[in-house]
CSV table of C-alpha atoms in Angstrom, one decimal:
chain,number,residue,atom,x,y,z
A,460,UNK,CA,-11.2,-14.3,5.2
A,461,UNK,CA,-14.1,-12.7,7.3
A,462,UNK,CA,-14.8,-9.0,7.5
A,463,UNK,CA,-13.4,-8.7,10.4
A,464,UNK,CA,-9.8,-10.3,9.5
A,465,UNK,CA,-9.0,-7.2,7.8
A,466,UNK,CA,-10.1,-3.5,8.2
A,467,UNK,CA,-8.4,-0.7,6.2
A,468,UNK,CA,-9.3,2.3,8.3
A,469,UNK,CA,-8.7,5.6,5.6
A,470,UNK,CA,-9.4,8.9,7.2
A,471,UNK,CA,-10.3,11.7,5.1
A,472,UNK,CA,-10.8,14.9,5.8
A,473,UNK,CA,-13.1,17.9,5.0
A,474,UNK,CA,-12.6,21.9,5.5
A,475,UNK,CA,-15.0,22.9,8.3
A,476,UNK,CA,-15.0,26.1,10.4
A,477,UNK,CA,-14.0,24.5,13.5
A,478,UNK,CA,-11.0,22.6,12.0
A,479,UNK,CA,-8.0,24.1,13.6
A,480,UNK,CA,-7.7,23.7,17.3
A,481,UNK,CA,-7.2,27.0,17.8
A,482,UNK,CA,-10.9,28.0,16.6
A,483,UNK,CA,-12.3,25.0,18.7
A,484,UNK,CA,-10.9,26.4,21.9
A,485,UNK,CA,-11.8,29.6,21.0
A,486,UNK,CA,-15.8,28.3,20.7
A,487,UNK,CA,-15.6,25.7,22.9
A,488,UNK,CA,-17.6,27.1,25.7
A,489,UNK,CA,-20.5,28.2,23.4
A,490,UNK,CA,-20.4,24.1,22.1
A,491,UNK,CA,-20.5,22.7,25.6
A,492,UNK,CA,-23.1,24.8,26.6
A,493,UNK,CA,-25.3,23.9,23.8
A,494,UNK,CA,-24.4,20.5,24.6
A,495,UNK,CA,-26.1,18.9,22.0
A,496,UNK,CA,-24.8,15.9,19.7
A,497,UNK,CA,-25.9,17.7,16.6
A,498,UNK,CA,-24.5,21.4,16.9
A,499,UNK,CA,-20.8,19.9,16.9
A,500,UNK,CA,-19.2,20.6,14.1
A,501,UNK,CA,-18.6,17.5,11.5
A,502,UNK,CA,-14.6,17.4,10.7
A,503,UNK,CA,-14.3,14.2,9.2
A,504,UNK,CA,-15.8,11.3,7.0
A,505,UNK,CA,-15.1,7.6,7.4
A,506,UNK,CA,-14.3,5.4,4.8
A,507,UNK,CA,-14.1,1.5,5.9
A,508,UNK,CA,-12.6,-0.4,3.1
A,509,UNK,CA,-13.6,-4.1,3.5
A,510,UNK,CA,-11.4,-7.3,2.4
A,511,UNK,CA,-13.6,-8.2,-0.6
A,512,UNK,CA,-13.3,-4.7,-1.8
A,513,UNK,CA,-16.9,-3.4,-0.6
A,514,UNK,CA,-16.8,-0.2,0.7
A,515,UNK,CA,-19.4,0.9,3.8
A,516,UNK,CA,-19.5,5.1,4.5
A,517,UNK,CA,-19.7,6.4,8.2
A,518,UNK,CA,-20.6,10.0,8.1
A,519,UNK,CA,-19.5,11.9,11.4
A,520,UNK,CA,-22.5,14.4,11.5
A,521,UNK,CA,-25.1,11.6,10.0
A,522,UNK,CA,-26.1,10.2,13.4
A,523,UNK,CA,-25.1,6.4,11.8
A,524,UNK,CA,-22.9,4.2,11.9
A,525,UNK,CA,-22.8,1.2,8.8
A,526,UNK,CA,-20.7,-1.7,10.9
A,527,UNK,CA,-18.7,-3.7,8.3
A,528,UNK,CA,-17.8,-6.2,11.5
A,529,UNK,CA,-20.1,-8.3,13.6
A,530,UNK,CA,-20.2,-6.8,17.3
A,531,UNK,CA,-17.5,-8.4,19.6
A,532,UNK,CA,-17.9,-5.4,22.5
A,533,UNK,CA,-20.5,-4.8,24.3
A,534,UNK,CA,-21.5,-1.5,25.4
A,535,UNK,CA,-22.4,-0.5,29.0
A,536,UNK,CA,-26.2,-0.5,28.7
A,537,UNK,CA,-26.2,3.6,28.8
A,538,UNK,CA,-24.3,3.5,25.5
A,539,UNK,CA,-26.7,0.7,24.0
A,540,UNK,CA,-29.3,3.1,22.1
A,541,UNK,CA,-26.6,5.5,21.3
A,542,UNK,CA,-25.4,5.9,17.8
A,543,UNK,CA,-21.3,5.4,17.3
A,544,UNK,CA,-21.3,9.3,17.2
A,545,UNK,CA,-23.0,9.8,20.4
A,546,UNK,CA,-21.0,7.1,21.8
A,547,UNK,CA,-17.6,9.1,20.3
A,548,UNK,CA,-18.9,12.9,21.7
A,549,UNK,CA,-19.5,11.3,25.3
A,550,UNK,CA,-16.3,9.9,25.6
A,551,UNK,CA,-13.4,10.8,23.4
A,552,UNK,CA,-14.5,14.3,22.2
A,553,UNK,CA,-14.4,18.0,23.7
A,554,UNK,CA,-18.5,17.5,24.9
A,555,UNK,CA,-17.4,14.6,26.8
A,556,UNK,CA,-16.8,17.1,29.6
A,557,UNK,CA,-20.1,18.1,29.9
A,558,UNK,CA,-21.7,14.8,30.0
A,559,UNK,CA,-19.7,13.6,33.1
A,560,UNK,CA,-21.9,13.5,36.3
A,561,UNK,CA,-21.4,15.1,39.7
A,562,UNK,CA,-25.0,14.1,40.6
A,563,UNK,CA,-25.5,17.4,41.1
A,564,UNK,CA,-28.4,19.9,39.3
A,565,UNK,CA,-27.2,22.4,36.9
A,566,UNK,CA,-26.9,25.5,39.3
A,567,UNK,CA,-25.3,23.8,41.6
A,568,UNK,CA,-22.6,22.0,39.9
A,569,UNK,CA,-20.1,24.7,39.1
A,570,UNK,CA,-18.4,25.6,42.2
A,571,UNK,CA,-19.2,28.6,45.0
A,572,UNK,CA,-15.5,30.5,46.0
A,573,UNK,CA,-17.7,32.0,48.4
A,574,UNK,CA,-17.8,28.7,50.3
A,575,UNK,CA,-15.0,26.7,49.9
A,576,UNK,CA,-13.7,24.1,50.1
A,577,UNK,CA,-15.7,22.0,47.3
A,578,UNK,CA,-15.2,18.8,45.8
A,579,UNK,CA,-17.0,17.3,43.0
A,580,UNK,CA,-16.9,13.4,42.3
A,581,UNK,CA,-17.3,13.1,38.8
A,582,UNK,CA,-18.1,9.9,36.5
A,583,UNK,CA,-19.6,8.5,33.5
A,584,UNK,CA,-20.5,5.0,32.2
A,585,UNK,CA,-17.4,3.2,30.6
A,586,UNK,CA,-18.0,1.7,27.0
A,587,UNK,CA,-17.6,-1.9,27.8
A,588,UNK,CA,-18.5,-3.2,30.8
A,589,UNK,CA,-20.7,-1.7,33.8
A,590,UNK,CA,-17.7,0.0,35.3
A,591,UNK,CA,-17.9,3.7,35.9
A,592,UNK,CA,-15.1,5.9,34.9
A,593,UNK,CA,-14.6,8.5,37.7
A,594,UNK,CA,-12.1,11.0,39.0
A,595,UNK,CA,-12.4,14.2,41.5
A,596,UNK,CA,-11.6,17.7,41.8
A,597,UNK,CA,-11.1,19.1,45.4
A,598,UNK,CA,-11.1,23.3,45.6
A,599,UNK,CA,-9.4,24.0,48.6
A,600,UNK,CA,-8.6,27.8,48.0
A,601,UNK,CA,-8.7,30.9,45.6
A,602,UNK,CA,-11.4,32.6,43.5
A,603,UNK,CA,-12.2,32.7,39.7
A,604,UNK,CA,-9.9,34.7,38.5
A,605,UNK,CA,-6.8,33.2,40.4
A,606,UNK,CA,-4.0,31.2,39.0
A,607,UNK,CA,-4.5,28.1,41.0
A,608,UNK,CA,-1.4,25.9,41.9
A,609,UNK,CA,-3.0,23.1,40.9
A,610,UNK,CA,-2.0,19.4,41.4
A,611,UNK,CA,-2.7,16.4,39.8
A,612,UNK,CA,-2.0,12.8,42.4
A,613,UNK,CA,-0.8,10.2,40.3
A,614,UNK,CA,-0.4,8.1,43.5
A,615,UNK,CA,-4.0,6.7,41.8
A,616,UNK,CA,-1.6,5.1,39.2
A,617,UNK,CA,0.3,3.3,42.0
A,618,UNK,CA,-0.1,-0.7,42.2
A,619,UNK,CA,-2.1,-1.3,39.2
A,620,UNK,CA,-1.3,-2.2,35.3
A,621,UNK,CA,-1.0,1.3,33.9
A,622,UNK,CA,1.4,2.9,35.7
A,623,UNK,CA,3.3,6.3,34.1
A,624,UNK,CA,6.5,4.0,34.9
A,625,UNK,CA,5.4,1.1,33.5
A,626,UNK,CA,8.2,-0.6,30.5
A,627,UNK,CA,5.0,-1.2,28.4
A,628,UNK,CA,4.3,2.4,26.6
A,629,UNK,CA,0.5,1.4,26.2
A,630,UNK,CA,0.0,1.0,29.6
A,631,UNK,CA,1.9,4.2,30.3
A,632,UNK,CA,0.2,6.5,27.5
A,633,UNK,CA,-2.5,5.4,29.6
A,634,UNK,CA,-2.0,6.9,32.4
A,635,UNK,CA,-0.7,9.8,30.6
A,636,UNK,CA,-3.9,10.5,28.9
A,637,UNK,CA,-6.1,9.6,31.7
A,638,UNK,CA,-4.7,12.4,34.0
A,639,UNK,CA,-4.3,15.4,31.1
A,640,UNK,CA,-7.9,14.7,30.5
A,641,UNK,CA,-8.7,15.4,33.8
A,642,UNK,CA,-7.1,18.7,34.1
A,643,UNK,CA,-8.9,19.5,30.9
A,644,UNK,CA,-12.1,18.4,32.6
A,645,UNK,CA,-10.9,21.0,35.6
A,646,UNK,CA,-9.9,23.5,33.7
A,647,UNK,CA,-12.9,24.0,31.3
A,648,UNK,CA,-15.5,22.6,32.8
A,649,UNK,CA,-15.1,24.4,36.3
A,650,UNK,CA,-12.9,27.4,34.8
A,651,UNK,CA,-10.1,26.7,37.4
A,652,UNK,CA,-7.7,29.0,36.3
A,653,UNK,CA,-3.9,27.5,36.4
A,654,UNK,CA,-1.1,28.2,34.1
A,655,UNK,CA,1.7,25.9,33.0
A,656,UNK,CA,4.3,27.2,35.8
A,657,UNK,CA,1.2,26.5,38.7
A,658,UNK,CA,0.3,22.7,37.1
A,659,UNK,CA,1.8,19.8,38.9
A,660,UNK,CA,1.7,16.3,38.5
A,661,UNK,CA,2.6,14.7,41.8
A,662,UNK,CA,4.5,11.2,42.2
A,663,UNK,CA,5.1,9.7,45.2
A,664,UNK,CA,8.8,8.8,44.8
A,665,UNK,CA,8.9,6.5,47.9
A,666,UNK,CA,7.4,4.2,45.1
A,667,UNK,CA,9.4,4.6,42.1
A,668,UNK,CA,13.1,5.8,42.2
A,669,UNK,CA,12.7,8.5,39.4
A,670,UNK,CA,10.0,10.7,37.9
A,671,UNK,CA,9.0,9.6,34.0
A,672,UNK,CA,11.2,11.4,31.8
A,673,UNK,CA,8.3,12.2,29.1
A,674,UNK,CA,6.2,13.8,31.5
A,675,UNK,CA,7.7,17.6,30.8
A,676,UNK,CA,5.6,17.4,27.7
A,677,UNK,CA,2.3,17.7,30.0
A,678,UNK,CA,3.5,19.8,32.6
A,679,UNK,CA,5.8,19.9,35.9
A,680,UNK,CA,6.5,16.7,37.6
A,681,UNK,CA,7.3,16.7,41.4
A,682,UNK,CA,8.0,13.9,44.0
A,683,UNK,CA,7.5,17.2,46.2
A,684,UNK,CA,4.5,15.2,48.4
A,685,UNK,CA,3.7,18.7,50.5
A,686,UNK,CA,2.0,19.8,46.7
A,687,UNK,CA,-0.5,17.5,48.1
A,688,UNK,CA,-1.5,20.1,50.8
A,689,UNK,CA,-0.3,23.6,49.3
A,690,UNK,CA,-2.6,22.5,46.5
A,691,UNK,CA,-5.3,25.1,45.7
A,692,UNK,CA,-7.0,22.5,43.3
A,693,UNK,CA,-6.3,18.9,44.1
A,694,UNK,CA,-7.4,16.4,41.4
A,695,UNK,CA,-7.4,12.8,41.7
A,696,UNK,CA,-7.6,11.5,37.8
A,697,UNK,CA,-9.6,9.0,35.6
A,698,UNK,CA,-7.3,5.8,36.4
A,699,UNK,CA,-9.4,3.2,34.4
A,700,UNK,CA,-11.5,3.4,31.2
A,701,UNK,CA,-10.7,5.9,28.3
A,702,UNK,CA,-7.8,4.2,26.2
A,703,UNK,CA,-8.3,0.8,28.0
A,704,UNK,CA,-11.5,0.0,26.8
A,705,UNK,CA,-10.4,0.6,22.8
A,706,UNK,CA,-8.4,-2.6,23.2
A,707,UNK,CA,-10.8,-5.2,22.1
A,708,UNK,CA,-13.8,-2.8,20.3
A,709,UNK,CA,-13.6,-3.4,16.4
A,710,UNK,CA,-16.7,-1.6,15.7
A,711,UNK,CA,-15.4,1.4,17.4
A,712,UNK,CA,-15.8,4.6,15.4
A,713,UNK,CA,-14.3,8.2,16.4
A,714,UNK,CA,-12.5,9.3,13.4
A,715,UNK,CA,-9.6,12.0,14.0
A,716,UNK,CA,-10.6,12.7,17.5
A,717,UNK,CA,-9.8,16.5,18.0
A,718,UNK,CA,-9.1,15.9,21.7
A,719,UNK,CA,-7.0,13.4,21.1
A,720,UNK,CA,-4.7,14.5,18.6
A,721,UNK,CA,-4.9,17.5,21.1
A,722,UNK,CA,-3.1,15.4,23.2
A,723,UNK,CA,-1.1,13.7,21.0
A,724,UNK,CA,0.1,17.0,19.6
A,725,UNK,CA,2.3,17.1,22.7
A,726,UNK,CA,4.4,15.3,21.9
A,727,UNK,CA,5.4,16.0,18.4
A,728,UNK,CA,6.3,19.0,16.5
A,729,UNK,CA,5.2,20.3,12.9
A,730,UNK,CA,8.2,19.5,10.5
A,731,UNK,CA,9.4,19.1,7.0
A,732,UNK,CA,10.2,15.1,6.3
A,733,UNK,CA,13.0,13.7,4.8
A,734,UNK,CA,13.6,10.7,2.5
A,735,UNK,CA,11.0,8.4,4.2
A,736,UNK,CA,10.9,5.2,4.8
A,737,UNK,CA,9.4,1.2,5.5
A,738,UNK,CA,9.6,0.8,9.7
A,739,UNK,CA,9.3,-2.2,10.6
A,740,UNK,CA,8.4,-2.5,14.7
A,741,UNK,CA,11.0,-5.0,15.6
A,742,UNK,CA,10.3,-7.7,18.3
A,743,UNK,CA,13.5,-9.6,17.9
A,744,UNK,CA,15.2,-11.6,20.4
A,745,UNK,CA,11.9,-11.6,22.7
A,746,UNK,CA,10.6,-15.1,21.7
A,747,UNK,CA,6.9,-13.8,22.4
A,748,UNK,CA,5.6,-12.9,18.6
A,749,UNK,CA,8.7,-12.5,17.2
A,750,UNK,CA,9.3,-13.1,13.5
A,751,UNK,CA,10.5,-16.2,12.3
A,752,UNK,CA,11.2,-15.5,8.7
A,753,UNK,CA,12.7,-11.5,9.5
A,754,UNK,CA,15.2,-11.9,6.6
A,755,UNK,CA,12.4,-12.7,4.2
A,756,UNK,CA,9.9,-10.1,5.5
A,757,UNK,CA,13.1,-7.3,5.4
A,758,UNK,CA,14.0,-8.9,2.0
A,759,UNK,CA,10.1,-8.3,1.2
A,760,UNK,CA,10.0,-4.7,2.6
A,761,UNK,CA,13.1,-3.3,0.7
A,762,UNK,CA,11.2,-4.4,-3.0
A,763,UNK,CA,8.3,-1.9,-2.3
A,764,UNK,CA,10.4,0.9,-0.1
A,765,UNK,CA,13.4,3.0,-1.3
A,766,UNK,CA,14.3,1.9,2.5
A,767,UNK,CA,13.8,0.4,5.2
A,768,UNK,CA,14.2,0.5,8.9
A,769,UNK,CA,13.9,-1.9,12.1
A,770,UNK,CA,13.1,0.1,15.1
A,771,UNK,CA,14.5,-1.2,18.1
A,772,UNK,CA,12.2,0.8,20.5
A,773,UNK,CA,12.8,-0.4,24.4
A,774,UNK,CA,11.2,0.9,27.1
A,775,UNK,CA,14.2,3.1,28.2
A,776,UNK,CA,13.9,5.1,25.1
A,777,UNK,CA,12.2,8.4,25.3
A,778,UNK,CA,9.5,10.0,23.9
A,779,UNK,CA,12.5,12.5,22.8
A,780,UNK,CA,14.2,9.9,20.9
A,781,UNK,CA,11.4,8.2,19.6
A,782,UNK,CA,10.1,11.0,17.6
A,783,UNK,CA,13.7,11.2,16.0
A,784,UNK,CA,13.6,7.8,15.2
A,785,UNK,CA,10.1,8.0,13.7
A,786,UNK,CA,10.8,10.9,11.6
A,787,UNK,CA,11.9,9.4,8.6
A,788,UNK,CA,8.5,6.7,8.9
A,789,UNK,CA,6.1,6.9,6.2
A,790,UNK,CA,4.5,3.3,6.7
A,791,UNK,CA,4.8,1.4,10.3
A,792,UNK,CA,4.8,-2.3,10.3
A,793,UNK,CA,5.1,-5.2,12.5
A,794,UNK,CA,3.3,-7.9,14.5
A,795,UNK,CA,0.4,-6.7,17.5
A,796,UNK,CA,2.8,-5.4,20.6
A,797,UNK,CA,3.2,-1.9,22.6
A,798,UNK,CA,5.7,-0.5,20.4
A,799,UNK,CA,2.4,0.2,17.8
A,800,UNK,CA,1.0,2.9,20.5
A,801,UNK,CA,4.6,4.7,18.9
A,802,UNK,CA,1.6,6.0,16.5
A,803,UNK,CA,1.3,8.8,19.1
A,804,UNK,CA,4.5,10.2,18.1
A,805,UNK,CA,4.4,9.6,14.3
A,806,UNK,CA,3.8,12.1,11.2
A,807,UNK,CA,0.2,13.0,9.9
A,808,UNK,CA,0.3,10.8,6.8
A,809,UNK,CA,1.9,7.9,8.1
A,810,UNK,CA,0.3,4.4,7.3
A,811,UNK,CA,0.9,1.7,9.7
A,812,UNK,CA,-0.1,-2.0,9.1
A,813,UNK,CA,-0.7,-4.2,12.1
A,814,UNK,CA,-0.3,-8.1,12.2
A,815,UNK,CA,-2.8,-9.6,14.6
A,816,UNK,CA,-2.4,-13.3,14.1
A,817,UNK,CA,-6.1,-15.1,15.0
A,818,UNK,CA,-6.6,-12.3,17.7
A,819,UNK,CA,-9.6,-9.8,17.3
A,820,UNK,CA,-7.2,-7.1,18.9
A,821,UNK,CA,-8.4,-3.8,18.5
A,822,UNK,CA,-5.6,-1.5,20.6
A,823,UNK,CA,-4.0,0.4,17.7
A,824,UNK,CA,-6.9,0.2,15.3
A,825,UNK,CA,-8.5,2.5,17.8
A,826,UNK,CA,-5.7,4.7,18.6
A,827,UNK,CA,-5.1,5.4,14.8
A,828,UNK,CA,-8.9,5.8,14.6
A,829,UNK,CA,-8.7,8.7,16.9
A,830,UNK,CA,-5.1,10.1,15.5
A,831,UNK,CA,-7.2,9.8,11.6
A,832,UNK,CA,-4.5,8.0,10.7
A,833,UNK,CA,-4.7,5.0,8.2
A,834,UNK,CA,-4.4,2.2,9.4
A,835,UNK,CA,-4.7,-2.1,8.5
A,836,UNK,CA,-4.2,-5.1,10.3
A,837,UNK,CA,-3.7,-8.5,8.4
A,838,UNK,CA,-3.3,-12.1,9.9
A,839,UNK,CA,0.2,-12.5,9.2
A,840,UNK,CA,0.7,-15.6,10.8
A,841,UNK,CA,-3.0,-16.4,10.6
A,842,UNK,CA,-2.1,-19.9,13.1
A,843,UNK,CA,-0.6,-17.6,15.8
A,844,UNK,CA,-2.8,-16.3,18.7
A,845,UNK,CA,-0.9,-13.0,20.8
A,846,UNK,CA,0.6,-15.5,23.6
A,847,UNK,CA,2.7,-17.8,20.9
A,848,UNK,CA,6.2,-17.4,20.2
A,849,UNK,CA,7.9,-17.5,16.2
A,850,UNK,CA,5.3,-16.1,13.9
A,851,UNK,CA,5.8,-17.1,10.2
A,852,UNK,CA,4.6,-14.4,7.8
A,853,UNK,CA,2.3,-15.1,5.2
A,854,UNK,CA,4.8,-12.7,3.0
A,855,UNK,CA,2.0,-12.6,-0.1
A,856,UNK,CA,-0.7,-10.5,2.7
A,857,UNK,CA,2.0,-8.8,3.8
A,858,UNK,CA,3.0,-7.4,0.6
A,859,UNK,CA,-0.2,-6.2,-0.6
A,860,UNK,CA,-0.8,-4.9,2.6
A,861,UNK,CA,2.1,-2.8,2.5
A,862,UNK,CA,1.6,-2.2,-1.4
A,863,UNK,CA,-1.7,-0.1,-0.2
A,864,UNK,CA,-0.5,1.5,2.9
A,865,UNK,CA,2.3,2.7,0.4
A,866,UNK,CA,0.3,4.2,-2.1
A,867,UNK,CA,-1.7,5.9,0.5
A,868,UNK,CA,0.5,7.2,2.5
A,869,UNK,CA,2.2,8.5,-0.9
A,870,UNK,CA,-0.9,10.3,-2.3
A,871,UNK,CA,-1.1,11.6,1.2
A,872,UNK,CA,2.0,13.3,0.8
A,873,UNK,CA,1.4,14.8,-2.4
A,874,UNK,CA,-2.0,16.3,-1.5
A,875,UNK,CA,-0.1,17.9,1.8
A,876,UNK,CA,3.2,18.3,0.7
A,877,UNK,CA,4.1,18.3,4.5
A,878,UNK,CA,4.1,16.1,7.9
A,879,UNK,CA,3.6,17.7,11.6
């Protein structure tokens, strides 16, 4: 089996100053201002356990990167003599904010009340590809110290793949991250001012029949389309890039990404667990990667868990019901599909091992990357590609597999003694 056919992805982390969110908002102007790779504080430590039991170390503040995979990304050619922490701070960190472009100088990039209205057109090099991420903020009205009713258009969303209505949750977590990030990129880096009660995101309801339940958890959603022009700050968010272009990068390495488990902290509360479980991420009755030997795989499940769970997550259920369903979860399992960006919603702790048939897949490898969550995919069905129906699993991978993300996730627990 080559390197790449299994990656065991354990997060560990250290006691720094800046650990807590709390602290990093409180300093996070002085960081961004310094702007520089090496004054942000190191939180974490990567350990990439290999399948023939080598072991390569990443060290977040080293400026390296040891790649236990042969490259299957390539980077946008601004990203090419970067190190895999520069490449992490410039896109999925709190510094990633500053590094945008508004091809503007220094002093006259943050934005004159005295002359309004402004805009700024802001965009940075995606990671794959020689795309552009982009998004822009329009001040119509106010001054500095105003709470601005500010309004973010997710009419951007409208037509494409990742739309915040979309059945697939990938695509929609999508979406969702791509517009929070840019209020964050409004909020801090200009200083526009808005509380919760003056934040709107805007959907045009002509399109879909009903606003996405979920959305509360980032702010007020309105098919109210005169927001569009009462709007002191108007922002037109990052549709493309960001999340997307995780899906195929195995050599991608952000361990426990304090923005996004900012973000993912949204959606899930700090809690005490009870009797946990093995989850398996059911796909049955679909066809497309579904299991063809279940009863053996549950059979299999139930010998190394106390219990064991199918989760029937569809794409009516909300984010609401999915954290109750994943409360009990202590190791995630399943073959490649959308219900593995459920991650989001899951425990601190929690293991989750991903089958990826022949693919190279790298979705949820990268989301847990982010999260510092442990993660591993195996082959499973090592004949299947992602489009073939009836997957057979190779129940002796599967077992060890789970054997490990077991053990971890138990030792996790008993360092912690407690889940989010």
């Amino acid at each position: 089996m080559s390197l790449m056919r299994r990656q065991i992805i354990t997060i560990v982390l250290s006691a720094v100053a800046a650990s807590s969110f709390t602290v990093l908002w409180m300093n996070l102007s002085k960081m961004l201002d310094v702007g520089g790779v090496s004054n942000i504080p190191s939180a974490t430590r990567t350990i990439v356990t290999v399948a023939n039991g080598s072991t390569n170390n990443a060290t977040a503040d080293s400026g390296t990167a040891n790649s236990t995979t042969t490259a299957t990304t390539r980077f946008h050619p601004a990203y090419e003599n970067m190190t895999q922490d520069e490449k992490c701070l410039r896109m999925f960190e709190w510094p990633m904010i500053d590094h945008l472009s508004s091809g503007l100088d220094a002093a006259s990039d943050p934005i004159d009340f005295d002359n309004l209205p402004q805009s700024r057109h802001l965009t940075a090099p995606r990671m794959t590809g020689k795309k552009l991420i982009q998004m822009t903020i329009e001040v119509k009205r106010g001054n500095a110290t105003s709470d601005l009713l500010t309004v973010v258009d997710m009419s951007t969303y409208v037509g494409g793949m990742s739309q915040p209505h979309n059945e697939n949750l990938w695509h929609r977590m999508i979406s969702q991250y791509g517009s929070w990030a840019s209020l964050q990129v409004a909020r801090l880096r200009y200083s526009l001012r808005s509380t919760d009660d003056r934040t709107f995101f805007y959907f045009p309801c002509d399109v879909h029949a009903a606003l996405p339940p979920e959305w509360i958890k980032l702010g007020n959603a309105s098919c109210d389309s005169s927001l569009l022009r009462r709007a002191d700050v108007l922002v037109s968010p990052f549709s493309d890039g960001l999340l997307w272009d995780l899906a195929w990068d195995m050599d991608f390495r952000c361990p426990h990404s304090e923005m996004f488990r900012t973000f993912a902290s949204l959606f899930s509360e700090r809690s005490l667990p009870r009797n946990p479980v093995g989850c398996f991420v059911g796909r049955q009755g679909r066809g497309l990667r579904e299991v063809a030997n279940f009863r053996e795989v549950l059979a299999m499940m139930n010998e190394i868990f106390p219990r064991v769970r199918e989760l029937k997550l569809t794409s009516s259920t909300t984010n609401e019901e999915t954290l109750d369903v994943l409360y009990e979860c202590r190791v995630l399992f399943g073959v490649h599909g959308a219900g593995f960006m459920n991650s989001v919603f899951a425990r601190p702790g929690v293991a989750v091992v991903e089958m990826i048939g022949k693919s190279e897949a790298a979705y949820f490898r990268n989301v847990n990357m982010l999260l510092g969550q442990y993660y591993e995919s195996i082959r499973g069905d090592a004949t299947k590609d992602l489009k073939d129906e009836y997957w057979t699993v190779d129940l002796g991978e599967a077992r060890e597999a789970l054997w490990r993300a077991r053990n971890y996730a138990d030792e996790w627990f008993r360092e912690n003694g407690y889940w989010r």
